[in-house]
Amino acid sequence: PALPSSVTSIVNDGYRVTDAQGQKVYGSPTVTKIAPPFAVSISPAAQTGGAQSGGSQTYTLTVKNLGYNTDSYHLSSTSGAFAVSFYDSTCTTAQNTTAALIAGASANVCVRVSVPAGTADGTSETATITATSAGSPSVSASATIKTIAVTVDTLLVDGDGNGPDVQSYYANALTGAGIPFDVWDLAIDPAIPVKYMEAFKHIVWFTGNGYPGPIQPYEKRLTAYLDNGGHLFLSGHDILDQAAGTTLFVKNYLHIDWDGSEDQNDKETAHVNGVAGTLTDGVGAVPLDHSILGAAFEDQITITAGAAIFTDDTGADDALSFSGGYKVVFLAFPLEAYGTAAQKANLVTRVYTFFAA
């Protein structure tokens, strides 16, 4: 602290070692950087999320003292119609200034972005959040938060990679069931934000011929979404193939015991059969059209919680529903191959009745 603020480093140079025979070795300069008296960072640098029109979304930012003096930081924002407010890390107590932070310390702050009622679906706004040093107001750091307005309850996540493109089957099934929806295509933008997913009560996620492990890159995000009480309808071909079915997400959230062997994988299936007493009670045997994805086999699953809702030709389970703090419907076969357009819409209707129960 006694050093002038203009000093930014100490350089040790001129090291020399001489042995008894007179041989000399010279060292390279060693530079020790000195932190400035006041400095700050704010992270992450950018976030994206969503909020229902008339609702809000919360984000966490971390403010860190990079100076050598203890300091606190005033929080401010530049935004438009979407109001921004600041809270402590629990998002319960309003605060516009952090607590005093010693050198190197950090604090989490909660940022709430509110979307006015009547905002059109898809409208977005980016707020710039700034943390300004109380000890030196000329020192600050900034981050951006983009919030997208949402007016529907369902997000359709397209994970088929367009090989082939089967989005229309899901869009038609949702439309036939009278369910409005937004679409996120992972082929266009694979970085789907959790905070955007959380703006929807229901997510319909399909993987088509995605392989191997088409949902593995997203399992942490899906875990966070379900932990927040979300509803997931997941369908595709070979989602569980090999080790993809042995992850903690599959075990703890899809509630499937999978050993990664061929005992359950790739079983030739012509029909799926609704299970009495479940959401598929009464649908009977429904044929699968394998020409859509070009694969004439599905998976068999061992269910550890929830209920089997479909069986295959041999009577083995190949779909389930689970209801707890969140709800999941998982098909070990692709919905796009399931029966007629009317049967697809009927199944979606049944799934949403289960979600609403």
Short mmCIF file of N, CA, C and O in Angstrom, two decimals, residues 227-289:
data_model
loop_
_atom_site.label_atom_id
_atom_site.label_comp_id
_atom_site.label_asym_id
_atom_site.label_seq_id
_atom_site.Cartn_x
_atom_site.Cartn_y
_atom_site.Cartn_z
N ASP A 227 -35.16 -29.40 -12.36
CA ASP A 227 -35.07 -29.03 -10.95
C ASP A 227 -35.91 -27.79 -10.65
O ASP A 227 -36.30 -27.56 -9.51
N ASN A 228 -36.16 -27.00 -11.68
CA ASN A 228 -36.99 -25.80 -11.53
C ASN A 228 -38.48 -26.11 -11.71
O ASN A 228 -39.31 -25.21 -11.76
N GLY A 229 -38.82 -27.41 -11.83
CA GLY A 229 -40.21 -27.82 -11.93
C GLY A 229 -40.76 -27.93 -13.33
O GLY A 229 -41.99 -27.95 -13.53
N GLY A 230 -39.89 -28.04 -14.32
CA GLY A 230 -40.33 -28.09 -15.70
C GLY A 230 -40.93 -29.42 -16.11
O GLY A 230 -40.87 -30.42 -15.38
N HIS A 231 -41.52 -29.43 -17.31
CA HIS A 231 -42.12 -30.63 -17.91
C HIS A 231 -41.40 -30.92 -19.21
O HIS A 231 -41.31 -30.05 -20.09
N LEU A 232 -40.90 -32.16 -19.38
CA LEU A 232 -40.12 -32.53 -20.55
C LEU A 232 -40.76 -33.70 -21.27
O LEU A 232 -41.04 -34.74 -20.67
N PHE A 233 -40.98 -33.54 -22.60
CA PHE A 233 -41.42 -34.61 -23.47
C PHE A 233 -40.28 -34.87 -24.45
O PHE A 233 -39.98 -34.03 -25.30
N LEU A 234 -39.61 -36.02 -24.31
CA LEU A 234 -38.38 -36.32 -25.05
C LEU A 234 -38.58 -37.53 -25.95
O LEU A 234 -39.08 -38.57 -25.50
N SER A 235 -38.17 -37.39 -27.22
CA SER A 235 -38.38 -38.47 -28.18
C SER A 235 -37.25 -38.47 -29.20
O SER A 235 -36.72 -37.41 -29.57
N GLY A 236 -36.88 -39.67 -29.66
CA GLY A 236 -35.88 -39.76 -30.71
C GLY A 236 -35.43 -41.19 -30.93
O GLY A 236 -35.86 -42.11 -30.24
N HIS A 237 -34.55 -41.36 -31.88
CA HIS A 237 -34.02 -42.67 -32.23
C HIS A 237 -32.61 -42.81 -31.67
O HIS A 237 -31.75 -41.95 -31.89
N ASP A 238 -32.36 -43.86 -30.90
CA ASP A 238 -31.03 -44.15 -30.36
C ASP A 238 -30.53 -43.09 -29.37
O ASP A 238 -29.32 -42.84 -29.27
N ILE A 239 -31.44 -42.46 -28.64
CA ILE A 239 -31.02 -41.51 -27.61
C ILE A 239 -30.13 -42.18 -26.58
O ILE A 239 -29.18 -41.59 -26.06
N LEU A 240 -30.43 -43.45 -26.24
CA LEU A 240 -29.72 -44.15 -25.17
C LEU A 240 -28.58 -45.03 -25.64
O LEU A 240 -27.97 -45.72 -24.82
N ASP A 241 -28.27 -45.02 -26.92
CA ASP A 241 -27.35 -46.01 -27.46
C ASP A 241 -26.02 -46.02 -26.72
O ASP A 241 -25.44 -44.98 -26.40
N GLN A 242 -25.53 -47.22 -26.44
CA GLN A 242 -24.26 -47.46 -25.78
C GLN A 242 -24.20 -46.72 -24.44
O GLN A 242 -25.14 -46.77 -23.66
N ALA A 243 -23.12 -46.00 -24.17
CA ALA A 243 -22.94 -45.37 -22.86
C ALA A 243 -23.84 -44.16 -22.65
O ALA A 243 -23.95 -43.66 -21.53
N ALA A 244 -24.50 -43.67 -23.70
CA ALA A 244 -25.37 -42.51 -23.55
C ALA A 244 -26.52 -42.79 -22.58
O ALA A 244 -27.05 -41.86 -21.96
N GLY A 245 -26.89 -44.06 -22.42
CA GLY A 245 -27.97 -44.39 -21.52
C GLY A 245 -27.53 -44.65 -20.09
O GLY A 245 -28.37 -44.98 -19.24
N THR A 246 -26.25 -44.47 -19.81
CA THR A 246 -25.73 -44.76 -18.46
C THR A 246 -25.42 -43.50 -17.67
O THR A 246 -24.86 -43.58 -16.58
N THR A 247 -25.77 -42.32 -18.18
CA THR A 247 -25.43 -41.08 -17.49
C THR A 247 -26.31 -40.88 -16.26
O THR A 247 -27.38 -41.49 -16.12
N LEU A 248 -25.88 -39.99 -15.38
CA LEU A 248 -26.67 -39.69 -14.18
C LEU A 248 -28.01 -39.06 -14.54
O LEU A 248 -29.00 -39.27 -13.85
N PHE A 249 -28.05 -38.29 -15.63
CA PHE A 249 -29.32 -37.69 -16.04
C PHE A 249 -30.31 -38.77 -16.43
O PHE A 249 -31.48 -38.74 -16.01
N VAL A 250 -29.88 -39.74 -17.22
CA VAL A 250 -30.77 -40.83 -17.63
C VAL A 250 -31.23 -41.62 -16.40
O VAL A 250 -32.40 -41.97 -16.26
N LYS A 251 -30.30 -41.88 -15.50
CA LYS A 251 -30.61 -42.67 -14.31
C LYS A 251 -31.53 -41.93 -13.36
O LYS A 251 -32.52 -42.49 -12.86
N ASN A 252 -31.22 -40.65 -13.08
CA ASN A 252 -31.91 -39.93 -12.00
C ASN A 252 -33.08 -39.07 -12.46
O ASN A 252 -33.93 -38.72 -11.63
N TYR A 253 -33.13 -38.72 -13.75
CA TYR A 253 -34.20 -37.84 -14.21
C TYR A 253 -35.13 -38.52 -15.23
O TYR A 253 -36.33 -38.26 -15.22
N LEU A 254 -34.56 -39.39 -16.08
CA LEU A 254 -35.43 -40.20 -16.94
C LEU A 254 -35.85 -41.48 -16.23
O LEU A 254 -36.80 -42.14 -16.65
N HIS A 255 -35.13 -41.83 -15.18
CA HIS A 255 -35.45 -43.00 -14.34
C HIS A 255 -35.40 -44.30 -15.14
O HIS A 255 -36.32 -45.10 -15.12
N ILE A 256 -34.25 -44.45 -15.83
CA ILE A 256 -34.01 -45.63 -16.64
C ILE A 256 -32.70 -46.29 -16.21
O ILE A 256 -31.68 -45.61 -16.04
N ASP A 257 -32.75 -47.60 -16.02
CA ASP A 257 -31.55 -48.39 -15.75
C ASP A 257 -31.07 -48.97 -17.07
O ASP A 257 -31.79 -49.73 -17.72
N TRP A 258 -29.88 -48.60 -17.48
CA TRP A 258 -29.37 -48.97 -18.81
C TRP A 258 -27.94 -49.47 -18.65
O TRP A 258 -27.10 -48.77 -18.08
N ASP A 259 -27.65 -50.65 -19.16
CA ASP A 259 -26.31 -51.20 -18.97
C ASP A 259 -25.40 -50.99 -20.16
O ASP A 259 -24.23 -51.39 -20.16
N GLY A 260 -25.90 -50.34 -21.21
CA GLY A 260 -25.06 -50.05 -22.37
C GLY A 260 -24.80 -51.22 -23.28
O GLY A 260 -24.03 -51.11 -24.24
N SER A 261 -25.44 -52.37 -23.01
CA SER A 261 -25.22 -53.55 -23.85
C SER A 261 -26.28 -53.62 -24.94
O SER A 261 -27.18 -52.78 -25.02
N GLU A 262 -26.19 -54.65 -25.76
CA GLU A 262 -27.16 -54.84 -26.83
C GLU A 262 -28.41 -55.58 -26.36
O GLU A 262 -29.28 -55.89 -27.17
N ASP A 263 -28.49 -55.88 -25.06
CA ASP A 263 -29.67 -56.59 -24.55
C ASP A 263 -30.94 -55.77 -24.71
O ASP A 263 -32.03 -56.31 -24.88
N GLN A 264 -30.81 -54.45 -24.63
CA GLN A 264 -31.98 -53.58 -24.74
C GLN A 264 -31.94 -52.72 -25.99
O GLN A 264 -32.96 -52.15 -26.38
N ASN A 265 -30.80 -52.61 -26.61
CA ASN A 265 -30.61 -51.66 -27.70
C ASN A 265 -30.97 -52.26 -29.06
O ASN A 265 -30.69 -53.43 -29.33
N ASP A 266 -31.60 -51.42 -29.90
CA ASP A 266 -31.85 -51.77 -31.31
C ASP A 266 -32.66 -53.05 -31.47
O ASP A 266 -32.22 -54.05 -32.07
N LYS A 267 -33.88 -53.03 -30.92
CA LYS A 267 -34.80 -54.16 -31.05
C LYS A 267 -35.81 -53.87 -32.15
O LYS A 267 -36.48 -52.84 -32.11
N GLU A 268 -35.92 -54.78 -33.10
CA GLU A 268 -36.85 -54.57 -34.21
C GLU A 268 -38.28 -54.49 -33.67
O GLU A 268 -38.75 -55.36 -32.94
N THR A 269 -38.95 -53.40 -34.02
CA THR A 269 -40.29 -53.13 -33.47
C THR A 269 -41.21 -52.66 -34.58
O THR A 269 -40.92 -51.68 -35.26
N ALA A 270 -42.34 -53.34 -34.75
CA ALA A 270 -43.32 -52.96 -35.76
C ALA A 270 -44.43 -52.10 -35.18
O ALA A 270 -44.96 -51.20 -35.85
N HIS A 271 -44.79 -52.38 -33.92
CA HIS A 271 -45.88 -51.65 -33.26
C HIS A 271 -45.48 -51.30 -31.83
O HIS A 271 -44.65 -51.98 -31.22
N VAL A 272 -46.09 -50.25 -31.31
CA VAL A 272 -46.03 -49.99 -29.88
C VAL A 272 -47.45 -50.10 -29.34
O VAL A 272 -48.43 -49.82 -30.04
N ASN A 273 -47.57 -50.51 -28.10
CA ASN A 273 -48.88 -50.82 -27.52
C ASN A 273 -49.10 -50.01 -26.26
O ASN A 273 -48.27 -50.04 -25.34
N GLY A 274 -50.21 -49.28 -26.20
CA GLY A 274 -50.53 -48.50 -25.02
C GLY A 274 -50.75 -49.38 -23.81
O GLY A 274 -51.25 -50.50 -23.93
N VAL A 275 -50.36 -48.88 -22.64
CA VAL A 275 -50.47 -49.64 -21.39
C VAL A 275 -51.71 -49.19 -20.63
O VAL A 275 -51.91 -47.99 -20.42
N ALA A 276 -52.53 -50.16 -20.21
CA ALA A 276 -53.77 -49.84 -19.49
C ALA A 276 -53.47 -49.09 -18.20
O ALA A 276 -52.47 -49.36 -17.52
N GLY A 277 -54.32 -48.12 -17.88
CA GLY A 277 -54.20 -47.38 -16.64
C GLY A 277 -53.20 -46.23 -16.68
O GLY A 277 -52.97 -45.58 -15.67
N THR A 278 -52.59 -45.99 -17.84
CA THR A 278 -51.63 -44.89 -17.97
C THR A 278 -52.17 -43.86 -18.95
O THR A 278 -53.30 -43.98 -19.44
N LEU A 279 -51.37 -42.88 -19.27
CA LEU A 279 -51.84 -41.83 -20.17
C LEU A 279 -52.14 -42.36 -21.57
O LEU A 279 -52.84 -41.71 -22.35
N THR A 280 -51.63 -43.55 -21.93
CA THR A 280 -51.91 -44.14 -23.25
C THR A 280 -53.02 -45.17 -23.20
O THR A 280 -53.27 -45.85 -24.20
N ASP A 281 -53.70 -45.30 -22.09
CA ASP A 281 -54.80 -46.27 -21.95
C ASP A 281 -55.82 -46.05 -23.06
O ASP A 281 -56.38 -44.97 -23.20
N GLY A 282 -56.07 -47.09 -23.86
CA GLY A 282 -57.09 -47.00 -24.91
C GLY A 282 -56.56 -46.75 -26.30
O GLY A 282 -57.32 -46.82 -27.27
N VAL A 283 -55.25 -46.48 -26.47
CA VAL A 283 -54.75 -46.22 -27.83
C VAL A 283 -54.51 -47.51 -28.60
O VAL A 283 -54.39 -47.49 -29.83
N GLY A 284 -54.40 -48.64 -27.90
CA GLY A 284 -54.19 -49.91 -28.59
C GLY A 284 -52.82 -50.03 -29.19
O GLY A 284 -51.86 -49.41 -28.73
N ALA A 285 -52.73 -50.85 -30.25
CA ALA A 285 -51.46 -51.05 -30.95
C ALA A 285 -51.33 -50.02 -32.06
O ALA A 285 -52.23 -49.85 -32.89
N VAL A 286 -50.21 -49.31 -32.09
CA VAL A 286 -49.99 -48.26 -33.09
C VAL A 286 -48.74 -48.62 -33.89
O VAL A 286 -47.67 -48.88 -33.32
N PRO A 287 -48.85 -48.66 -35.23
CA PRO A 287 -47.69 -49.03 -36.05
C PRO A 287 -46.65 -47.91 -36.09
O PRO A 287 -46.96 -46.73 -35.92
N LEU A 288 -45.40 -48.31 -36.32
CA LEU A 288 -44.31 -47.35 -36.48
C LEU A 288 -43.88 -47.34 -37.94
O LEU A 288 -43.66 -48.39 -38.55
N ASP A 289 -43.75 -46.13 -38.50
CA ASP A 289 -43.33 -45.97 -39.89
C ASP A 289 -41.82 -45.74 -39.93
O ASP A 289 -41.33 -44.63 -39.70
#
